XYZ file of C-alpha atoms in Angstrom:
685
model
C 0.000 0.000 0.000
C 2.897 2.313 0.678
C 3.764 2.484 -3.016
C 0.499 4.347 -3.678
C 0.711 6.965 -0.934
C 0.758 9.744 -3.511
C -2.530 8.486 -4.950
C -4.388 7.000 -1.991
C -2.638 7.542 1.334
C -2.573 4.959 4.111
C -4.241 7.472 6.414
C -7.108 8.092 3.996
C -8.736 4.720 4.671
C -8.139 3.039 8.030
C -9.170 -0.454 9.046
C -11.711 -0.484 11.854
C -9.373 -2.469 14.075
C -6.656 0.165 13.618
C -8.837 3.240 14.032
C -8.075 5.391 17.064
C -8.641 9.004 17.901
C -8.136 10.900 21.169
C -9.456 14.295 22.074
C -10.204 16.410 25.123
C -13.721 17.748 24.981
C -15.522 20.332 27.112
C -18.964 18.755 27.509
C -20.549 22.102 28.332
C -19.633 23.379 24.871
C -20.235 20.083 23.109
C -18.504 18.594 20.112
C -19.080 16.800 16.807
C -17.618 13.501 15.685
C -18.140 12.672 11.997
C -16.704 9.997 9.744
C -17.395 7.684 6.808
C -17.726 3.981 7.634
C -17.691 0.969 5.292
C -18.729 -2.409 6.773
C -18.471 -5.809 5.102
C -18.695 -9.467 6.125
C -20.749 -8.905 9.267
C -22.965 -11.879 10.120
C -23.325 -11.728 13.900
C -25.575 -9.028 15.324
C -25.481 -6.749 17.200
C -21.886 -5.823 16.341
C -19.952 -3.015 17.966
C -18.287 -0.744 15.430
C -16.845 1.936 17.752
C -16.589 2.042 21.526
C -15.800 4.661 24.150
C -12.819 4.261 26.445
C -12.748 5.942 29.870
C -9.207 5.545 31.195
C -9.999 6.521 34.783
C -12.829 3.993 35.120
C -11.332 1.356 32.826
C -14.719 0.941 31.095
C -15.427 0.559 27.388
C -19.122 0.881 26.590
C -20.145 0.844 22.907
C -20.584 4.070 21.011
C -21.744 2.873 17.562
C -23.483 -0.476 17.047
C -24.878 -2.177 13.944
C -27.860 -4.484 14.474
C -28.709 -5.893 11.026
C -30.258 -2.812 9.328
C -30.344 -0.603 12.416
C -27.493 1.734 13.276
C -27.476 2.760 16.962
C -25.402 5.396 18.709
C -25.195 5.875 22.480
C -24.673 8.992 24.606
C -21.379 9.620 26.374
C -22.564 9.213 29.972
C -21.531 7.296 33.073
C -25.085 5.975 33.143
C -24.260 4.056 29.977
C -21.021 2.808 31.595
C -22.992 1.376 34.449
C -25.580 -0.229 32.137
C -23.048 -1.816 29.802
C -19.727 -3.075 31.103
C -16.623 -3.675 29.039
C -17.071 -6.241 26.286
C -20.840 -6.449 26.764
C -22.786 -6.214 23.509
C -26.125 -7.441 24.849
C -28.172 -4.281 24.530
C -30.979 -3.922 27.087
C -33.954 -2.130 25.625
C -34.016 0.399 28.492
C -30.574 1.795 27.606
C -31.120 5.201 25.935
C -29.871 5.395 22.374
C -30.526 7.020 19.015
C -31.349 4.650 16.160
C -31.636 4.928 12.393
C -32.709 2.374 9.820
C -30.184 1.822 7.003
C -31.471 0.016 3.921
C -28.072 -1.334 2.835
C -25.661 -0.983 5.766
C -23.002 -3.331 4.384
C -20.735 -2.872 1.366
C -21.747 0.777 1.186
C -20.179 3.958 2.454
C -22.263 5.631 5.182
C -21.507 9.044 6.614
C -22.158 9.182 10.362
C -22.348 12.392 12.355
C -22.502 12.389 16.162
C -23.324 15.727 17.811
C -23.100 16.030 21.599
C -24.166 19.008 23.711
C -25.163 19.489 27.324
C -28.828 19.087 26.319
C -29.012 16.499 23.555
C -27.326 13.892 21.402
C -28.025 13.863 17.648
C -27.341 11.225 15.038
C -26.758 12.299 11.433
C -26.791 9.844 8.524
C -25.447 11.099 5.183
C -25.685 14.714 6.283
C -29.290 14.578 7.523
C -30.606 14.350 11.086
C -31.724 10.746 11.682
C -32.567 10.949 15.386
C -32.213 12.931 18.596
C -32.058 12.074 22.303
C -32.543 14.707 25.022
C -30.197 14.187 27.950
C -32.248 15.877 30.687
C -33.734 12.534 31.702
C -30.237 11.049 31.975
C -28.676 13.806 34.070
C -27.278 12.486 37.303
C -24.839 14.460 39.393
C -23.289 11.255 40.684
C -22.893 9.674 37.300
C -22.188 12.493 34.833
C -18.493 13.300 34.357
C -17.282 16.662 35.576
C -15.520 18.991 33.170
C -13.499 17.760 30.267
C -12.699 14.092 29.947
C -10.268 12.422 27.554
C -11.850 9.633 25.541
C -10.416 7.251 23.020
C -12.622 5.992 20.204
C -11.380 2.682 18.861
C -12.596 0.849 15.805
C -13.072 -2.784 16.743
C -14.844 -5.901 15.540
C -17.709 -6.986 17.733
C -16.958 -10.485 16.520
C -14.360 -12.086 14.283
C -16.453 -11.537 11.130
C -16.856 -7.771 11.366
C -14.504 -5.904 9.057
C -14.551 -2.426 7.658
C -12.894 0.926 7.008
C -13.073 4.439 8.423
C -12.520 7.489 6.223
C -12.115 11.180 7.063
C -12.839 10.933 10.803
C -12.860 14.330 12.554
C -13.677 15.750 15.979
C -14.972 19.298 15.507
C -16.550 22.150 17.377
C -20.319 21.907 17.575
C -20.631 25.219 15.731
C -19.528 23.625 12.446
C -21.886 22.055 9.908
C -22.029 18.277 9.529
C -23.632 18.778 6.109
C -20.493 20.564 4.908
C -18.311 17.724 6.187
C -20.522 15.210 4.388
C -19.883 16.724 0.944
C -16.296 17.802 1.587
C -14.232 14.645 1.018
C -16.405 11.727 -0.158
C -14.726 8.299 -0.292
C -14.104 6.309 -3.460
C -15.631 3.156 -4.884
C -15.133 1.027 -7.972
C -18.191 0.064 -10.006
C -19.034 -1.768 -13.247
C -20.850 0.552 -15.655
C -23.852 -1.573 -16.651
C -24.781 0.769 -19.489
C -21.464 0.005 -21.226
C -21.863 -3.784 -21.291
C -21.677 -5.198 -24.804
C -21.879 -8.729 -26.240
C -23.022 -10.302 -22.976
C -26.300 -12.183 -22.677
C -28.104 -11.745 -19.357
C -30.328 -14.607 -18.212
C -32.185 -14.327 -14.885
C -29.323 -12.520 -13.190
C -26.582 -14.617 -14.831
C -24.244 -13.697 -17.669
C -23.906 -16.107 -20.594
C -20.607 -15.560 -22.416
C -19.326 -17.481 -25.413
C -15.817 -18.728 -24.686
C -13.511 -21.712 -25.075
C -10.953 -22.303 -27.766
C -9.502 -19.435 -29.776
C -11.598 -20.053 -32.894
C -14.884 -19.861 -30.977
C -14.568 -17.437 -28.089
C -15.878 -13.932 -28.496
C -14.849 -10.541 -27.238
C -17.140 -8.898 -24.719
C -16.616 -5.391 -23.456
C -17.518 -3.263 -20.476
C -16.291 -0.224 -18.575
C -15.323 0.097 -14.930
C -15.742 3.441 -13.180
C -13.885 5.040 -10.297
C -16.505 7.145 -8.555
C -16.958 8.981 -5.324
C -19.857 7.925 -3.159
C -22.060 10.533 -4.886
C -21.581 8.777 -8.239
C -19.251 11.404 -9.705
C -16.181 10.236 -11.706
C -12.839 10.700 -9.969
C -9.684 11.224 -12.011
C -6.771 9.357 -10.423
C -3.756 7.704 -12.010
C -4.661 4.145 -11.131
C -4.780 0.850 -13.009
C -7.609 -1.679 -12.824
C -6.970 -5.382 -13.328
C -9.535 -8.081 -14.154
C -9.349 -11.678 -12.930
C -11.596 -14.736 -13.326
C -12.818 -16.404 -10.138
C -15.199 -19.182 -9.209
C -18.470 -17.539 -8.200
C -19.162 -19.798 -5.199
C -15.877 -19.257 -3.342
C -14.046 -16.447 -5.167
C -10.967 -18.607 -5.752
C -8.987 -18.085 -8.984
C -9.930 -20.203 -11.995
C -7.071 -22.425 -13.122
C -5.378 -22.268 -16.507
C -6.638 -24.460 -19.340
C -5.024 -27.779 -20.234
C -3.001 -25.861 -22.814
C -1.662 -23.575 -20.059
C -3.712 -20.709 -21.427
C -4.846 -18.012 -18.952
C -8.590 -18.337 -18.176
C -9.272 -14.620 -18.769
C -7.724 -12.783 -21.692
C -7.496 -9.088 -22.496
C -7.761 -8.199 -26.182
C -5.672 -5.297 -27.443
C -5.339 -4.491 -31.148
C -6.323 -8.070 -31.993
C -3.676 -9.605 -29.710
C -4.614 -11.606 -26.615
C -2.832 -11.145 -23.287
C -3.365 -12.644 -19.860
C -5.689 -10.177 -18.155
C -3.510 -10.065 -15.035
C -0.574 -8.914 -17.189
C -2.601 -6.230 -18.945
C -4.162 -3.856 -16.400
C -6.258 -1.037 -17.808
C -5.443 2.561 -16.915
C -8.190 4.806 -15.645
C -8.827 7.845 -17.804
C -11.130 10.463 -16.308
C -12.407 7.812 -13.937
C -13.123 5.184 -16.615
C -11.312 1.996 -17.640
C -12.528 0.161 -20.765
C -12.051 -3.610 -20.972
C -12.223 -5.965 -23.961
C -12.068 -9.503 -22.617
C -12.353 -13.152 -23.628
C -12.777 -16.299 -21.515
C -10.835 -19.401 -22.531
C -12.259 -21.764 -19.883
C -15.688 -23.316 -20.354
C -17.988 -23.966 -17.406
C -18.547 -27.487 -18.765
C -14.823 -28.172 -18.286
C -15.056 -27.110 -14.618
C -17.863 -29.372 -13.358
C -20.392 -26.824 -14.649
C -19.298 -24.334 -12.034
C -20.016 -20.678 -12.620
C -17.433 -17.927 -12.800
C -17.332 -14.250 -11.967
C -14.959 -11.468 -12.931
C -13.311 -9.441 -10.198
C -12.166 -5.912 -11.009
C -9.745 -4.339 -8.580
C -7.211 -1.540 -8.411
C -3.688 -2.827 -8.960
C -1.412 -2.848 -5.899
C -4.309 -1.950 -3.608
C -5.422 -5.448 -2.696
C -7.676 -5.530 0.350
C -9.462 -2.239 -0.202
C -12.867 -3.849 -0.676
C -14.542 -0.638 -1.824
C -12.024 -0.515 -4.698
C -13.280 -3.875 -5.990
C -16.374 -4.893 -7.908
C -17.622 -8.267 -9.038
C -19.673 -9.251 -12.046
C -22.773 -11.436 -11.735
C -22.250 -15.194 -11.978
C -21.082 -16.245 -15.442
C -21.846 -19.329 -17.486
C -19.128 -19.668 -20.106
C -20.571 -21.659 -22.995
C -19.384 -22.822 -26.399
C -20.882 -21.250 -29.490
C -23.979 -22.937 -30.863
C -23.838 -22.721 -34.647
C -27.347 -24.123 -35.088
C -30.128 -21.506 -34.899
C -32.378 -22.314 -31.970
C -36.075 -22.877 -32.451
C -38.248 -20.194 -30.952
C -39.955 -21.211 -27.730
C -41.998 -18.078 -27.187
C -45.504 -17.609 -27.857
C -47.332 -15.427 -30.267
C -50.267 -15.470 -32.655
C -52.035 -13.451 -35.294
C -52.377 -9.896 -34.130
C -55.104 -7.334 -34.173
C -53.303 -4.408 -32.636
C -55.895 -1.738 -31.862
C -54.575 1.777 -31.507
C -55.415 3.249 -28.110
C -56.708 6.516 -29.555
C -58.200 6.153 -32.992
C -58.455 2.417 -33.606
C -55.738 2.220 -36.264
C -53.134 -0.550 -36.201
C -49.835 1.027 -35.223
C -47.836 -2.165 -34.976
C -48.390 -3.017 -38.601
C -49.720 -6.542 -38.028
C -53.251 -7.437 -39.071
C -55.419 -10.532 -39.273
C -53.505 -11.711 -42.283
C -50.289 -11.997 -40.287
C -48.691 -15.376 -40.668
C -48.258 -17.784 -37.778
C -44.990 -19.785 -37.631
C -45.543 -23.483 -37.161
C -43.030 -23.790 -34.332
C -44.633 -21.124 -32.135
C -47.336 -21.517 -29.500
C -50.335 -19.256 -28.964
C -49.988 -16.701 -26.200
C -52.599 -14.021 -25.620
C -54.595 -12.225 -22.950
C -57.453 -9.783 -22.528
C -57.686 -6.009 -22.446
C -58.801 -4.094 -19.388
C -58.878 -0.441 -20.547
C -59.686 0.925 -17.111
C -56.644 -0.665 -15.501
C -53.462 1.318 -15.177
C -51.620 -1.832 -16.279
C -53.403 -2.610 -19.563
C -53.669 -6.271 -20.572
C -53.043 -7.914 -23.886
C -56.104 -8.919 -25.883
C -57.795 -6.417 -28.163
C -54.405 -4.813 -28.095
C -52.251 -7.915 -28.380
C -48.521 -7.566 -28.762
C -46.498 -10.293 -30.413
C -43.048 -11.322 -29.363
C -40.885 -13.594 -31.430
C -38.088 -15.130 -29.397
C -34.811 -14.960 -31.191
C -31.665 -16.812 -30.319
C -28.582 -15.135 -28.939
C -27.207 -14.450 -32.409
C -30.205 -12.408 -33.537
C -28.024 -9.882 -35.299
C -27.033 -12.624 -37.765
C -28.993 -11.810 -40.875
C -29.268 -15.501 -41.826
C -30.380 -16.887 -38.474
C -32.835 -14.097 -37.817
C -34.801 -14.955 -40.962
C -36.229 -17.959 -39.138
C -37.689 -15.703 -36.449
C -39.230 -12.877 -38.476
C -42.946 -12.203 -38.771
C -44.013 -11.049 -42.211
C -46.935 -8.637 -42.326
C -49.170 -7.552 -45.171
C -46.605 -5.045 -46.444
C -43.707 -7.502 -46.409
C -42.101 -5.807 -43.393
C -41.799 -7.137 -39.865
C -42.084 -6.254 -36.197
C -39.845 -8.293 -33.976
C -39.227 -8.565 -30.277
C -36.039 -9.581 -28.513
C -35.676 -12.449 -26.019
C -36.533 -12.073 -22.373
C -32.861 -11.821 -21.448
C -32.304 -8.731 -23.557
C -31.808 -6.456 -20.531
C -28.055 -6.961 -20.425
C -27.560 -8.365 -23.905
C -26.023 -6.953 -27.063
C -25.075 -9.947 -29.153
C -23.034 -9.648 -32.311
C -21.266 -11.906 -34.753
C -17.825 -13.307 -34.177
C -15.233 -12.626 -36.832
C -15.743 -16.016 -38.467
C -19.559 -16.100 -38.674
C -21.804 -15.688 -41.681
C -19.105 -14.355 -43.982
C -20.365 -16.354 -46.921
C -23.852 -14.951 -46.626
C -22.538 -11.425 -46.982
C -19.821 -11.877 -49.590
C -21.829 -10.474 -52.479
C -23.096 -7.560 -50.406
C -19.597 -6.673 -49.214
C -18.283 -6.732 -52.764
C -21.082 -4.383 -53.721
C -20.120 -1.950 -50.984
C -16.446 -2.169 -51.870
C -17.229 -1.232 -55.443
C -18.915 1.987 -54.365
C -17.018 5.007 -53.132
C -17.682 6.344 -49.652
C -16.305 9.211 -47.577
C -15.749 7.349 -44.296
C -12.611 5.140 -44.424
C -13.007 1.370 -44.112
C -10.762 1.348 -41.041
C -13.244 3.637 -39.255
C -16.128 1.344 -40.189
C -14.304 -1.699 -38.829
C -13.259 0.165 -35.681
C -16.909 0.944 -35.050
C -18.044 -2.626 -35.713
C -15.425 -4.141 -33.407
C -15.407 -1.471 -30.697
C -17.307 -1.277 -27.440
C -19.912 1.342 -26.610
C -17.318 3.854 -25.397
C -15.265 3.453 -28.581
C -18.371 3.850 -30.745
C -19.463 6.946 -28.859
C -16.086 8.632 -29.336
C -16.009 7.706 -33.030
C -19.485 9.086 -33.655
C -18.691 12.324 -31.821
C -15.643 12.735 -34.050
C -17.415 11.809 -37.280
C -20.579 13.818 -36.640
C -18.645 17.086 -36.460
C -16.799 16.570 -39.752
C -19.193 14.946 -42.231
C -22.588 15.751 -43.747
C -25.933 14.128 -42.942
C -25.773 12.198 -46.203
C -22.353 10.826 -45.323
C -23.609 9.873 -41.849
C -26.447 7.911 -43.480
C -23.979 6.158 -45.757
C -21.787 5.293 -42.800
C -24.829 3.868 -40.977
C -25.680 1.629 -43.929
C -22.127 0.331 -44.199
C -21.860 -0.415 -40.470
C -25.169 -2.283 -40.604
C -23.929 -4.313 -43.551
C -20.459 -5.136 -42.267
C -21.626 -5.901 -38.718
C -24.645 -7.890 -39.859
C -26.794 -5.936 -37.391
C -29.290 -3.450 -38.821
C -30.068 -1.972 -35.404
C -26.907 0.182 -35.509
C -28.377 2.235 -38.341
C -30.877 4.194 -36.274
C -28.359 5.195 -33.572
C -25.769 6.384 -36.088
C -28.264 8.470 -38.036
C -29.373 10.355 -34.944
C -25.777 11.062 -33.820
C -25.430 14.510 -35.363
C -28.705 15.821 -33.898
C -28.076 14.207 -30.524
C -24.658 15.820 -30.181
C -25.659 19.249 -31.541
C -28.870 19.546 -29.508
C -27.141 18.172 -26.422
C -24.432 20.837 -26.676
C -27.042 23.575 -26.982
C -29.029 22.179 -24.051
C -25.982 21.998 -21.776
C -24.942 25.545 -22.651
C -28.425 26.779 -21.740
C -28.386 24.847 -18.463
C -24.832 25.533 -17.331
C -24.434 29.193 -18.356
C -20.659 28.489 -18.517
C -20.594 27.031 -14.983
C -18.713 23.783 -14.306
C -21.553 22.419 -12.166
C -25.224 23.332 -11.846
C -27.863 22.489 -9.279
C -29.994 19.575 -10.368
C -33.208 21.244 -9.217
C -32.555 24.255 -11.433
C -31.638 22.078 -14.426
C -34.820 19.977 -14.527
C -36.901 22.759 -16.101
C -34.627 23.046 -19.141
C -34.300 19.235 -19.358
C -38.087 18.908 -19.454
C -38.435 21.651 -22.056
C -35.846 20.014 -24.318
C -37.461 16.596 -23.857
C -40.956 17.825 -24.747
C -39.640 19.679 -27.781
C -37.775 16.644 -29.172
C -40.641 14.276 -28.333
C -43.196 16.665 -29.885
C -45.210 16.288 -26.713
C -47.229 19.127 -25.185
C -49.829 17.354 -23.055
C -47.749 15.058 -20.830
C -44.919 16.488 -18.788
C -42.310 14.647 -16.755
C -43.098 13.691 -13.160
C -40.933 13.786 -10.058
C -40.471 10.016 -10.437
C -39.189 10.560 -13.978
C -36.673 13.148 -12.789
C -35.444 10.875 -9.998
C -34.667 8.149 -12.517
C -32.927 10.654 -14.801
C -30.781 11.785 -11.876
C -29.918 8.155 -11.143
C -28.903 7.598 -14.760
C -26.845 10.806 -14.688
C -25.087 9.594 -11.530
C -25.336 12.882 -9.660
C -26.822 14.185 -6.414
C -27.464 17.871 -5.731
C -25.104 19.114 -8.432
C -24.679 18.010 -12.040
C -21.499 18.310 -14.093
C -21.264 18.107 -17.882
C -20.284 14.424 -17.745
C -23.405 13.660 -15.696
C -25.532 15.560 -18.199
C -24.045 13.674 -21.144
C -24.802 10.295 -19.528
C -28.385 11.366 -18.935
C -28.734 12.905 -22.406
C -27.479 9.755 -24.163
C -30.351 7.870 -22.540
C -33.044 10.559 -22.744
C -32.538 11.710 -26.339
C -33.202 8.302 -28.005
C -36.281 7.931 -25.787
C -37.586 11.362 -26.818
C -36.764 10.585 -30.448
C -38.822 7.392 -30.255
C -41.716 9.290 -28.703
C -41.648 11.805 -31.559
C -43.023 9.196 -33.993
C -46.778 9.486 -34.383
C -47.868 6.040 -33.193
C -45.665 6.078 -30.081
C -46.476 9.720 -29.378
C -50.215 9.055 -29.217
C -49.630 6.121 -26.867
C -47.441 8.295 -24.626
C -50.012 11.093 -24.497
C -52.844 8.700 -23.670
C -53.551 8.702 -19.936
C -56.780 6.696 -19.920
C -55.761 4.008 -20.465
C -52.125 4.746 -19.655
C -50.280 2.776 -22.307
C -46.701 3.722 -21.493
C -45.494 4.152 -17.944
C -43.157 6.991 -17.116
C -39.461 6.396 -16.617
C -39.319 3.347 -14.360
C -36.788 0.605 -13.687
C -37.194 -3.084 -14.412
C -37.646 -3.758 -10.693
C -40.362 -1.096 -10.363
C -42.217 -2.559 -13.341
C -42.110 -6.032 -11.809
C -43.302 -4.690 -8.465
C -46.262 -2.881 -10.036
C -47.429 -6.156 -11.583
C -47.706 -7.673 -8.122
C -51.210 -7.777 -6.657
C -52.363 -8.411 -3.101
C -52.573 -12.120 -3.868
C -49.522 -12.415 -6.053
C -49.084 -11.548 -9.710
C -51.821 -9.935 -11.798
C -53.766 -11.994 -14.327
C -51.829 -13.419 -17.300
C -51.519 -10.826 -20.041
C -51.309 -7.799 -17.746
C -48.426 -5.738 -19.022
C -46.471 -2.495 -18.733
C -44.662 -0.671 -21.519
C -41.438 1.016 -20.450
C -38.031 2.149 -21.685
C -35.010 0.032 -20.593
C -32.727 2.016 -18.297
C -29.663 -0.039 -19.286
C -29.678 1.090 -22.918
C -28.027 4.401 -23.793
C -26.831 5.806 -27.119
C -25.069 4.472 -29.139
C -26.326 1.066 -27.993
C -28.397 -0.414 -30.847
C -31.443 -0.748 -28.568
C -31.335 2.735 -27.044
C -34.807 4.280 -27.084
C -36.563 0.973 -27.665
C -39.704 -0.028 -25.818
C -39.938 -3.000 -23.476
C -43.081 -4.883 -22.563
C -43.019 -6.425 -19.079
C -45.914 -8.825 -18.740
C -47.371 -11.723 -16.785
C -47.236 -14.894 -18.868
C -49.633 -17.817 -18.857
C -47.085 -19.573 -16.647
C -47.693 -16.848 -14.037
C -44.115 -15.655 -14.362
C -42.855 -12.213 -15.328
C -41.354 -11.804 -18.794
C -39.558 -8.937 -20.529
C -39.633 -8.417 -24.303
C -37.918 -5.686 -26.255
C -39.821 -4.247 -29.226
C -37.358 -3.440 -31.979
C -38.010 0.196 -32.845
C -35.632 -0.022 -35.797
C -37.926 -2.472 -37.570
C -41.004 -0.427 -36.684
C -39.464 2.647 -38.320
C -38.730 0.661 -41.465
C -42.299 -0.636 -41.524
C -43.715 2.883 -41.163
C -41.472 4.186 -43.946
C -42.508 1.293 -46.165
C -46.178 1.866 -45.344
C -45.904 5.528 -46.329
C -44.364 4.601 -49.664
C -47.103 2.037 -50.312
C -49.857 4.549 -49.516
C -48.622 7.018 -52.123
């Protein structure tokens, strides 16, 4: 740890067992003790975190105690010394204390403030008053200490399992503000950026990753962020290293039989052992391109996980993050038969009875699919499928493959299609490996090569092979130097070379997204580095309603809270926070600007599209008093894990109760809907 003192000092983060502070305090004037605490691996409750030490009485009553989700702090009185002797953690209910409920007390930084005066004791959690205890009832001339008394606060483990860190502990005069101390020096944490995940299939909380031998394994990419506890990026010269562990015990995965490292880092087409290729943080972000060489089937079907940690800072648990459990599977070259359910559709428009989804009674019904439908309840906030049935065609994990996807397309009367992605789309962005489907595209590639284009081939291939961060940077560079026509040409070429048509829509909107985002930020910031979130929401709403062509439905407080969560900010928003929020909001507003989606958004009775809600909130709202709602009850929402330039940014998701009385999530491909609408307009002329 000493090697990194210039970056993160040893005194910045202290183990609980090593924490110690001494101070002489005049109890008549009072004092404030404030600090950040990070607890992990606590299983026995109650557990003493900090205790008081009175040298003259040789007593050590607890000061701060964690009891599952309750944080308790005790007054500094001799009455407490008499009630609880040294080493006693059995807490009688009659002992006065101040308590606060903490939703996630472990593996999270919590700021604790302890204010003591002659009249009261106050507990502050994250800068806000959480409780207060008046000391008049405890006053006892025989028990209260006289004058100033020296006390030593020691971080200890109430049992052998309690471990943690203390950061920025201070004893201050009671005249100072705890709120100011809370925002002054927030601690750090390392976190996987879920919005950056690419080429990983998520399945009920697990990651499915194609790995194995060199000819089959695929690159997957993600970013890791160094943030402060408020979610703001922190720029430090650190390196992050990735390692593959077994998910059940966090032990390292062994090398393959060929002595190949289990986790590989890909750099310029060359593979390195991930432990030998740490990734440098740049403006608080490290971008990884990884491959897994070890299959779960070769390890007794055990699951893996990837640990990300800061190099040379082993043991700082808040500077580590772990992926969900991973199933590493071999590539299945055979297209999988669809197992989802759908039927002929009569999609009734919620406002005027037209058919916005483009599927009518003449829609074909694939032989391998099963019927799945439900009824409409227009008066319910969560409308059900029936008169307004929505079809979902389950596609296999290689849906971007133009050959394989043909088996899962639904042809409508105009020869176009509306498709839906599999239930595990939430964390999925599948793409072809380098060796797949080349024959199917040979003639098309030759056709492109024969035509001139302004964007170099190397840029096209960089975009196709890059992660979301790489694509974003490329588009920002291209959009400022080429025309709209050239952007459209670039979009077509990327769609062709990548075999995934869903890139087209995101590339075409790049120029407007960047230009309008720059204007919006300039209006909000007024040349300030940071702006208050509360003052920014008015301009954000105005820009959203203008892009979405919406005048009747404004954003709610719930919508703004989700936007702030996506932005990763608290009271103040920097430009980087705004850009994260804008890259999610703009594609959503762009989708809402189309006529058929716009009318659904504006409809409030029935309410077809919920506001900005998370996957978990959608699932919770489908829960009734006796369990799940009736089969077919659904909610339309926008996925919070999809931001520009992700191919599915701005798409709609239907969360519904299936006939199996389980919750399902289907993504409606907006890209195909746009093509259908364009085709329909041409046919109507």
